PDB file of C-alpha atoms in Angstrom:
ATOM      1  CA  UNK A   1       0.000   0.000   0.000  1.00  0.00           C
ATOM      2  CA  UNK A   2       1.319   2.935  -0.956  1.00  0.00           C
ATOM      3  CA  UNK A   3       2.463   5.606   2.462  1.00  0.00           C
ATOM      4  CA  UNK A   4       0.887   8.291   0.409  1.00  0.00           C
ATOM      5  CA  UNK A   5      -2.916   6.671  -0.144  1.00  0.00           C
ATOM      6  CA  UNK A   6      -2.603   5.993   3.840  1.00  0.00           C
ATOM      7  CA  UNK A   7      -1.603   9.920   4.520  1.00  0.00           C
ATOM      8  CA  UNK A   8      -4.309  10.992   2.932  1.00  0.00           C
ATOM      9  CA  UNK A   9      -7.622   8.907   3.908  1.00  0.00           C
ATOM     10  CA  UNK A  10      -5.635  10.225   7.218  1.00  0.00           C
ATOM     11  CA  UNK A  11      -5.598  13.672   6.127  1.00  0.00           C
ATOM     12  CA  UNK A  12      -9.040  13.581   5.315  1.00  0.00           C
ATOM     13  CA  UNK A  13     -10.519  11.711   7.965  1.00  0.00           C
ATOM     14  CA  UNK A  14      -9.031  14.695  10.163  1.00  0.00           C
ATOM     15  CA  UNK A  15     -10.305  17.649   8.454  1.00  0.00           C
ATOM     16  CA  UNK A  16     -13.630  16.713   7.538  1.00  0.00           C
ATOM     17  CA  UNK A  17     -14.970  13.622   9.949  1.00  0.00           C
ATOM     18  CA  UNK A  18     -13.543  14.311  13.288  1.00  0.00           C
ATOM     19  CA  UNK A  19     -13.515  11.463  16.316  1.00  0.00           C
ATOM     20  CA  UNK A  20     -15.752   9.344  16.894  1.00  0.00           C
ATOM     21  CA  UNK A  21     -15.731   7.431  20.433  1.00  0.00           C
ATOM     22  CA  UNK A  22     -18.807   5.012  19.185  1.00  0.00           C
ATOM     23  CA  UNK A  23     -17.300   4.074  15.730  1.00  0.00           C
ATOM     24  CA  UNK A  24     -13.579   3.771  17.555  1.00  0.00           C
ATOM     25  CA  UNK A  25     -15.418   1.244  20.003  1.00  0.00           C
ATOM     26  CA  UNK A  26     -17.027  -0.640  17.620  1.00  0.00           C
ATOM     27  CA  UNK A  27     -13.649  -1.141  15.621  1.00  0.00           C
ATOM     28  CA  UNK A  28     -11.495  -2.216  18.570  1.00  0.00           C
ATOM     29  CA  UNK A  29     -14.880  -4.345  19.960  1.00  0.00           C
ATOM     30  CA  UNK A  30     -14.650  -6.431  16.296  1.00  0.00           C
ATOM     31  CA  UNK A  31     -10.611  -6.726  16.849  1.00  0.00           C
ATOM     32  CA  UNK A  32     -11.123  -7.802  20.390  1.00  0.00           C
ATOM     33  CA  UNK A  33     -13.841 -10.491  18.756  1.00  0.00           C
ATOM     34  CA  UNK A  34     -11.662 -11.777  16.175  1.00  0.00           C
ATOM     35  CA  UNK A  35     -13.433 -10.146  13.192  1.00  0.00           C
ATOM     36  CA  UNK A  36     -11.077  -9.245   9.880  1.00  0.00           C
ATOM     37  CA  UNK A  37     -10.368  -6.377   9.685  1.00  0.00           C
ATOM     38  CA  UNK A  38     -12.661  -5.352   6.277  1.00  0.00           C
ATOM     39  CA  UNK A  39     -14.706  -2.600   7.412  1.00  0.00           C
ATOM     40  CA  UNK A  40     -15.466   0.256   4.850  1.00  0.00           C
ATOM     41  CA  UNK A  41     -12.994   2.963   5.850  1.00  0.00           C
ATOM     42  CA  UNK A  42     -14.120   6.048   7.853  1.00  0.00           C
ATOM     43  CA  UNK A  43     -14.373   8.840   4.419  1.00  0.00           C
ATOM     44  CA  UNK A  44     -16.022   5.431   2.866  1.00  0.00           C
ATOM     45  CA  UNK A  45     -18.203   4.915   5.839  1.00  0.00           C
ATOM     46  CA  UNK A  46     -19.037   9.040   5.564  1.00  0.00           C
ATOM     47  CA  UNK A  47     -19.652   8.754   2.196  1.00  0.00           C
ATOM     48  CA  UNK A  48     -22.481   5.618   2.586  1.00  0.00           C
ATOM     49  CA  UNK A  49     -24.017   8.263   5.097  1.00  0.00           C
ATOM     50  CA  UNK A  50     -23.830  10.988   2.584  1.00  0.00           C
ATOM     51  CA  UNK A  51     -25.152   8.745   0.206  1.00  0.00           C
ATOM     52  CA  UNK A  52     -27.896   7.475   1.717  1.00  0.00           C
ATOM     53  CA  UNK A  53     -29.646  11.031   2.973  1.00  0.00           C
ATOM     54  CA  UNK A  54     -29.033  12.335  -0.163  1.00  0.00           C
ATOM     55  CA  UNK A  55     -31.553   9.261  -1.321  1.00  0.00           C
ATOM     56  CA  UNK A  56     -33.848  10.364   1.169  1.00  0.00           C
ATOM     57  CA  UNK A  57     -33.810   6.576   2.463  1.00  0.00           C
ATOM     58  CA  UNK A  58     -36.070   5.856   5.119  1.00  0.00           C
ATOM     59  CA  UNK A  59     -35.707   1.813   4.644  1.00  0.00           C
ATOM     60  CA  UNK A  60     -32.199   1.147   4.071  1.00  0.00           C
ATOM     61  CA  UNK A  61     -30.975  -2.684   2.909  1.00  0.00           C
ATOM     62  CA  UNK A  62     -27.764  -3.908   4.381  1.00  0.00           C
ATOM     63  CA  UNK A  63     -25.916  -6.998   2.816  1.00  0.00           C
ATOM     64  CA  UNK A  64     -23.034  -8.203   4.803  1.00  0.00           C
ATOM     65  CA  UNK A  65     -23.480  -6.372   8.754  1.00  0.00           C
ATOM     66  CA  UNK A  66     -20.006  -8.200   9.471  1.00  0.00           C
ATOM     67  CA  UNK A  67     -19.509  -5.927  13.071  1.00  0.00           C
ATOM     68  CA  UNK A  68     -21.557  -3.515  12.212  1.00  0.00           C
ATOM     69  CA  UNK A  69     -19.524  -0.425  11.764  1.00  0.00           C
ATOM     70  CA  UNK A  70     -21.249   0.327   8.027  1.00  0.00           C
ATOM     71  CA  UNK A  71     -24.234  -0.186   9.521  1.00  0.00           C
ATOM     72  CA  UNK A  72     -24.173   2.766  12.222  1.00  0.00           C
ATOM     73  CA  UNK A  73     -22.812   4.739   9.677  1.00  0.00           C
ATOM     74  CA  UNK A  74     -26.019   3.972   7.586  1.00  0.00           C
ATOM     75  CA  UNK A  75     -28.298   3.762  10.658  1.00  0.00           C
ATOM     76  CA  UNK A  76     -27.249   7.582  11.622  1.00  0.00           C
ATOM     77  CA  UNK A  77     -28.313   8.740   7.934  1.00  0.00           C
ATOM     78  CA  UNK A  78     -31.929   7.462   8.584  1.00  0.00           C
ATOM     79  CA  UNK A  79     -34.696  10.093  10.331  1.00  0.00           C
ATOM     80  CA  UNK A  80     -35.916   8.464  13.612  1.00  0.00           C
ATOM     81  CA  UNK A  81     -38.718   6.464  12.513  1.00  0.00           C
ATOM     82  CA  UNK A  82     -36.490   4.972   9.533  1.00  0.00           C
ATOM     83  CA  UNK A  83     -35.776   1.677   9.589  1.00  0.00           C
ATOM     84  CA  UNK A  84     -32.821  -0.618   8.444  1.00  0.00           C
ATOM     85  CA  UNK A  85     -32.525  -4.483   7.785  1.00  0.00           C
ATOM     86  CA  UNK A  86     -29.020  -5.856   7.940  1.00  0.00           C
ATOM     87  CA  UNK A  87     -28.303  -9.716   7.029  1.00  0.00           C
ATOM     88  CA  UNK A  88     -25.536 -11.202   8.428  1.00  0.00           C
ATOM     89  CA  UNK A  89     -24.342 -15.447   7.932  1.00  0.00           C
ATOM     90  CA  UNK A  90     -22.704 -15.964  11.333  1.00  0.00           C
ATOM     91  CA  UNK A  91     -24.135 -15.491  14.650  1.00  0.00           C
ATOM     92  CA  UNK A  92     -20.888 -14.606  16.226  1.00  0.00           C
ATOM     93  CA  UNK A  93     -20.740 -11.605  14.356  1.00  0.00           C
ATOM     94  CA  UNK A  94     -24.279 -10.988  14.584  1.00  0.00           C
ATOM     95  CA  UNK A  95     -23.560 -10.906  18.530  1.00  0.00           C
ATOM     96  CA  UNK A  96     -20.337  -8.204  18.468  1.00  0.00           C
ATOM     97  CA  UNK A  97     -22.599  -6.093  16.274  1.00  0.00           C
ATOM     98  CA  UNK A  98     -25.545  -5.830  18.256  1.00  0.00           C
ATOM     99  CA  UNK A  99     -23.120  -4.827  21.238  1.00  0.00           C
ATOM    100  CA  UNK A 100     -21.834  -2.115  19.102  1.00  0.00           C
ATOM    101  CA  UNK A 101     -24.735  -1.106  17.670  1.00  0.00           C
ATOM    102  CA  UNK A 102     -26.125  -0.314  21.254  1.00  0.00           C
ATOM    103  CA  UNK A 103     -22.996   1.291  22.196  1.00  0.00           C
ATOM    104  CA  UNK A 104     -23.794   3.924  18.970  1.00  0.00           C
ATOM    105  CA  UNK A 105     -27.442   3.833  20.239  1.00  0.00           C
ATOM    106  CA  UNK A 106     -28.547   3.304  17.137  1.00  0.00           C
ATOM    107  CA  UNK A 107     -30.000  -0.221  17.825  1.00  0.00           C
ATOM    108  CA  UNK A 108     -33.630   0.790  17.932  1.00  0.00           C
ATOM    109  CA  UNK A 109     -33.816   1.717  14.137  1.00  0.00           C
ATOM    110  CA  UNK A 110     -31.452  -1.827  13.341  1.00  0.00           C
ATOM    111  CA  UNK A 111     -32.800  -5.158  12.521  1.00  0.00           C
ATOM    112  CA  UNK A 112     -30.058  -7.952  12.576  1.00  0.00           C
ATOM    113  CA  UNK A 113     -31.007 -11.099  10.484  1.00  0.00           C
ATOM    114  CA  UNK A 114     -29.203 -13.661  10.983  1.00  0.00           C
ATOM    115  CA  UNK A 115     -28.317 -16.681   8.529  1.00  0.00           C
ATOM    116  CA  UNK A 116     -27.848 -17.501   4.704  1.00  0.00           C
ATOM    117  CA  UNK A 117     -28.493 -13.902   2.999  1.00  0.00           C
ATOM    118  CA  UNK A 118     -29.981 -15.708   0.369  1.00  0.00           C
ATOM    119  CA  UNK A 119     -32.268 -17.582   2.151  1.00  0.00           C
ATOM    120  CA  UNK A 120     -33.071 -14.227   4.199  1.00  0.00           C
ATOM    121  CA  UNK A 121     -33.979 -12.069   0.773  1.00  0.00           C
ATOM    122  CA  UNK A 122     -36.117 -14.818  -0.497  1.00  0.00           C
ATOM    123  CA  UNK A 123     -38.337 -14.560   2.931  1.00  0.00           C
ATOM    124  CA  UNK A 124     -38.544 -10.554   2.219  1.00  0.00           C
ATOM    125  CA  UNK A 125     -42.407 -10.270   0.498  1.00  0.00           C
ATOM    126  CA  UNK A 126     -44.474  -7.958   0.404  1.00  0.00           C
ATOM    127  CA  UNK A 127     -42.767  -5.265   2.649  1.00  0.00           C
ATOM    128  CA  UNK A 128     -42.167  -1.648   1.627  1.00  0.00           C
ATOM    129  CA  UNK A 129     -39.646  -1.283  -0.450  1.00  0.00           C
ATOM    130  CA  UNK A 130     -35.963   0.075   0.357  1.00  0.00           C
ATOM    131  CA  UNK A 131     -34.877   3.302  -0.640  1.00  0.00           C
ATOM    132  CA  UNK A 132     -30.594   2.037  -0.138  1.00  0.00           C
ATOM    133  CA  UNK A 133     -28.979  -0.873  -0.132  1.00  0.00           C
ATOM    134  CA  UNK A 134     -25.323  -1.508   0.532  1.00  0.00           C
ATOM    135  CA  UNK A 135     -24.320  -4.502  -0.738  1.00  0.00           C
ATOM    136  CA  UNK A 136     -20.904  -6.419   1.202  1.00  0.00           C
ATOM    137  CA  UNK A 137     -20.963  -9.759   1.365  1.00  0.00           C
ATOM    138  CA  UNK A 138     -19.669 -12.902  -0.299  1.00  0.00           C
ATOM    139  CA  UNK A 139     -18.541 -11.498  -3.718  1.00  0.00           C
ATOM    140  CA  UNK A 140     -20.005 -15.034  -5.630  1.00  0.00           C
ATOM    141  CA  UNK A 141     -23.593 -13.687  -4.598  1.00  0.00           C
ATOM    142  CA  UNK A 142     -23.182 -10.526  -5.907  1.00  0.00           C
ATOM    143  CA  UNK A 143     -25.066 -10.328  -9.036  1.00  0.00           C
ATOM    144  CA  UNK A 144     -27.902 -12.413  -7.353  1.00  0.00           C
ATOM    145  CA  UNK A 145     -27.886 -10.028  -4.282  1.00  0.00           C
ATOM    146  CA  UNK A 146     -27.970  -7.088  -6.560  1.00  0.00           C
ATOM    147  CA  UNK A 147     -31.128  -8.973  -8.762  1.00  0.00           C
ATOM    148  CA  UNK A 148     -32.939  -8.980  -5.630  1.00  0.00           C
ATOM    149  CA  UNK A 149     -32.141  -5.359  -4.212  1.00  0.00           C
ATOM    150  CA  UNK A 150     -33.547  -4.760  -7.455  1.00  0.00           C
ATOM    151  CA  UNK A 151     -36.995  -6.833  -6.684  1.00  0.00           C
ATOM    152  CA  UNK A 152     -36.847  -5.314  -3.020  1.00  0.00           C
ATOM    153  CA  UNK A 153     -36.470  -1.733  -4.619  1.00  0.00           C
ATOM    154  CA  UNK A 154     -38.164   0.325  -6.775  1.00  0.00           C
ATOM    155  CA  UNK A 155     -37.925   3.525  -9.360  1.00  0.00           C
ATOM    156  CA  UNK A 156     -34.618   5.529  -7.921  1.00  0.00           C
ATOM    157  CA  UNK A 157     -33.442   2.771  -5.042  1.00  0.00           C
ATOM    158  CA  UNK A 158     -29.891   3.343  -4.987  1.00  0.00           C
ATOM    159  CA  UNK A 159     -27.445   0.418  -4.679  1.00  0.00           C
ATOM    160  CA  UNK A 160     -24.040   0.222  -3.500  1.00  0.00           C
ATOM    161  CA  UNK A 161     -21.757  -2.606  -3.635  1.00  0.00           C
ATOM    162  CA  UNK A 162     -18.619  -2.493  -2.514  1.00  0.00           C
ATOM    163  CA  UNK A 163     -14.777  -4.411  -3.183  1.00  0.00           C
ATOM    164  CA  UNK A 164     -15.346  -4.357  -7.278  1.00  0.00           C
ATOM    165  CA  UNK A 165     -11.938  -3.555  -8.274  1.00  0.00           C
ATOM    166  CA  UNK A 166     -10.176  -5.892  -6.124  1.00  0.00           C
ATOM    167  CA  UNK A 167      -6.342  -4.400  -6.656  1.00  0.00           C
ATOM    168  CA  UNK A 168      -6.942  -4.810 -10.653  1.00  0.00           C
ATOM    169  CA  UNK A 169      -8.046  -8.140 -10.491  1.00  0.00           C
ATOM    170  CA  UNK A 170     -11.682  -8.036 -11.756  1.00  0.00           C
ATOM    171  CA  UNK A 171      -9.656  -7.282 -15.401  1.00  0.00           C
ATOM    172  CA  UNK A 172      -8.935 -11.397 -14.652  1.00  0.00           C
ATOM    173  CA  UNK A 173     -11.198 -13.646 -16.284  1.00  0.00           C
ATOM    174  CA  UNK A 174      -8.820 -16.889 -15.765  1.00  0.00           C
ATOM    175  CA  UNK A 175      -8.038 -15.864 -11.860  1.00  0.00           C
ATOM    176  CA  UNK A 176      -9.673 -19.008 -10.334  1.00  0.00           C
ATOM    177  CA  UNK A 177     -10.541 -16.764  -7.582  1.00  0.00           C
ATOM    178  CA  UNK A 178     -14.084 -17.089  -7.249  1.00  0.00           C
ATOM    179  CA  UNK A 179     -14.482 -13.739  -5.114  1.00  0.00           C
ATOM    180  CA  UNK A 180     -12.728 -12.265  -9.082  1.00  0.00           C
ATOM    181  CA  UNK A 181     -15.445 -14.447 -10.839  1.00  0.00           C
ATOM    182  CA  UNK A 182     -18.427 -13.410  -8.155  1.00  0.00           C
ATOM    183  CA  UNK A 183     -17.210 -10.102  -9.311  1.00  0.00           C
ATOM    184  CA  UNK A 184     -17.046  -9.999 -13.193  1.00  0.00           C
ATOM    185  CA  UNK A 185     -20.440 -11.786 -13.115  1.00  0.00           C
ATOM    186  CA  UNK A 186     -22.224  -8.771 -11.698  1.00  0.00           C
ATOM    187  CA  UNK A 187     -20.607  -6.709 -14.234  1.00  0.00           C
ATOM    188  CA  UNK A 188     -22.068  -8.822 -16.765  1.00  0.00           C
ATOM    189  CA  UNK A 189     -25.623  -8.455 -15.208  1.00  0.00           C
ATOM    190  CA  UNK A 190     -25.254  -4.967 -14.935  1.00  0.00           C
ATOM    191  CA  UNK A 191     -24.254  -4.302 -18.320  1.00  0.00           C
ATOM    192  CA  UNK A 192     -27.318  -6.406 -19.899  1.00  0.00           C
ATOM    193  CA  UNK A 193     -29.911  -5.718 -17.018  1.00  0.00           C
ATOM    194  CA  UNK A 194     -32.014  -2.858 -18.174  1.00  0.00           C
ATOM    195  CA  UNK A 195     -33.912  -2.230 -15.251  1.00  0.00           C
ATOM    196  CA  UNK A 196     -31.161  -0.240 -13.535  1.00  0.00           C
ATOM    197  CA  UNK A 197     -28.238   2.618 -14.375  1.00  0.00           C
ATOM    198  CA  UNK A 198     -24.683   1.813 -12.793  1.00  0.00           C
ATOM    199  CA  UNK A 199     -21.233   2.868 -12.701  1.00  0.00           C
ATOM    200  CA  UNK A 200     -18.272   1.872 -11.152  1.00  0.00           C
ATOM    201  CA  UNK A 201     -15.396   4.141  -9.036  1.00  0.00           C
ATOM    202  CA  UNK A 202     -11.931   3.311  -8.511  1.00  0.00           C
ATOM    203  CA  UNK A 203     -11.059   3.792  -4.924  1.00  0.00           C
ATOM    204  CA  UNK A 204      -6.986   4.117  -3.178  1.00  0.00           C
ATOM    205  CA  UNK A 205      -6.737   4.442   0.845  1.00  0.00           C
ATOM    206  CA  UNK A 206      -6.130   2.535   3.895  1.00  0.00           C
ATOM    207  CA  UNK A 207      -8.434  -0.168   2.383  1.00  0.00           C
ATOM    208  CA  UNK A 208      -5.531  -0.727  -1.074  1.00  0.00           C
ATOM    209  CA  UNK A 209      -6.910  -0.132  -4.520  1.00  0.00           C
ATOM    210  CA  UNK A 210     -10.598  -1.224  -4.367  1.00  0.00           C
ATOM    211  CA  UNK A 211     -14.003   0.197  -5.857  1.00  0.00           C
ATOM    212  CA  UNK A 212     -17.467   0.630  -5.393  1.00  0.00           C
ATOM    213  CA  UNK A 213     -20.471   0.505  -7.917  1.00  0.00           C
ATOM    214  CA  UNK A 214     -23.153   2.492  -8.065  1.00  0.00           C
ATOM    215  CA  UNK A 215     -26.659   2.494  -9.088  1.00  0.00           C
ATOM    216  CA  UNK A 216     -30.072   3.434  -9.633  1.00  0.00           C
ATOM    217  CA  UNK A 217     -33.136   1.195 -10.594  1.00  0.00           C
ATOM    218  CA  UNK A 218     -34.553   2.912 -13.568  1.00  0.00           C
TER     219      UNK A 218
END
């Protein structure tokens, strides 16, 4: 990683997000837990918040709650009677998240669902749809977690998916990695699914050279 891209998510996190004693906590509460360390960064986790009010999302969609520091981040953007549905695979993670997501008393507005993300989208009918959904989980379910963010959405939902770039190596169609493949699928499905508008943003920081995607049902 280059010293430089580290200076200046530093430089940035210090003139325009300030401390923060609840997002600090939940970081050293995940290390403390044993969770990897692949939290959005803070200007990342800033710009989800950003993101997200400027949608005007009152029901926000969370793939991938991992410790849940996106997801106080996201929570925060919400007005108070917003609400936002995180899924998460293992309950051990579930667990340190709901710890931190009390801590950042942000818990009230938060439902944790816990298991298969898959299986948990297919049991979503009939609800209200969601204005935002961040998308951060196993990269092989992308395009299908994306298909249904779409079904869960409607006109102007916004969708975010994060870890696209992958240090280059989404330009790999041989890589054998299937997080790669996972990857270069939902490009595929994005370029030949007309139901939504998307681009994708080359990102450098404390988190390497990644990416993000972004985009709007039609």
């Amino acid at each position: 990683m280059s010293d430089s891209w580290r200076a200046v998510d530093a430089y940035i996190a210090g003139k325009l997000l300030g401390d923060d004693d609840a997002l600090a906590a939940a970081l050293a509460n995940n290390e403390a837990n044993g969770l990897p360390p692949i939290d959005v960064s803070a200007a990342q986790g800033k710009m989800l918040f950003l993101l997200a009010q400027i949608a005007g999302a009152r029901r926000i969609l969370e793939i991938g709650t991992l410790g849940g520091y996106s997801t106080i981040w996201l929570a925060r953007a919400l007005p108070e009677d917003g609400e936002l549905v995180t899924l998460e695979i293992e309950e051990a993670h579930a667990r340190v998240a709901r710890a931190n997501l009390d801590r950042a008393g942000v818990s009230d507005r938060v439902d944790i669902r816990v298991g298969p993300a898959s299986d948990s989208l297919a049991a979503m009918t009939g609800a209200a749809p969601f204005d935002f959904v961040f998308i951060d989980a196993d990269k092989q379910g992308n395009a299908h977690y994306v298909a249904e963010a779409i079904r869960l959405g409607r006109s102007g939902t916004t969708i975010v998916v994060d870890n696209v770039v992958r240090e280059g190596g989404v330009l790999d169609p041989d890589s054998g990695d299937p997080r790669i493949d996972g990857t270069r699928a939902l490009f595929d499905m994005l370029n030949a699914d007309a139901r939504i508008d998307a681009t994708a943003v080359q990102t450098v920081g404390v988190k390497k050279w990644d990416g993000f995607i972004l985009a709007r049902v039609r």
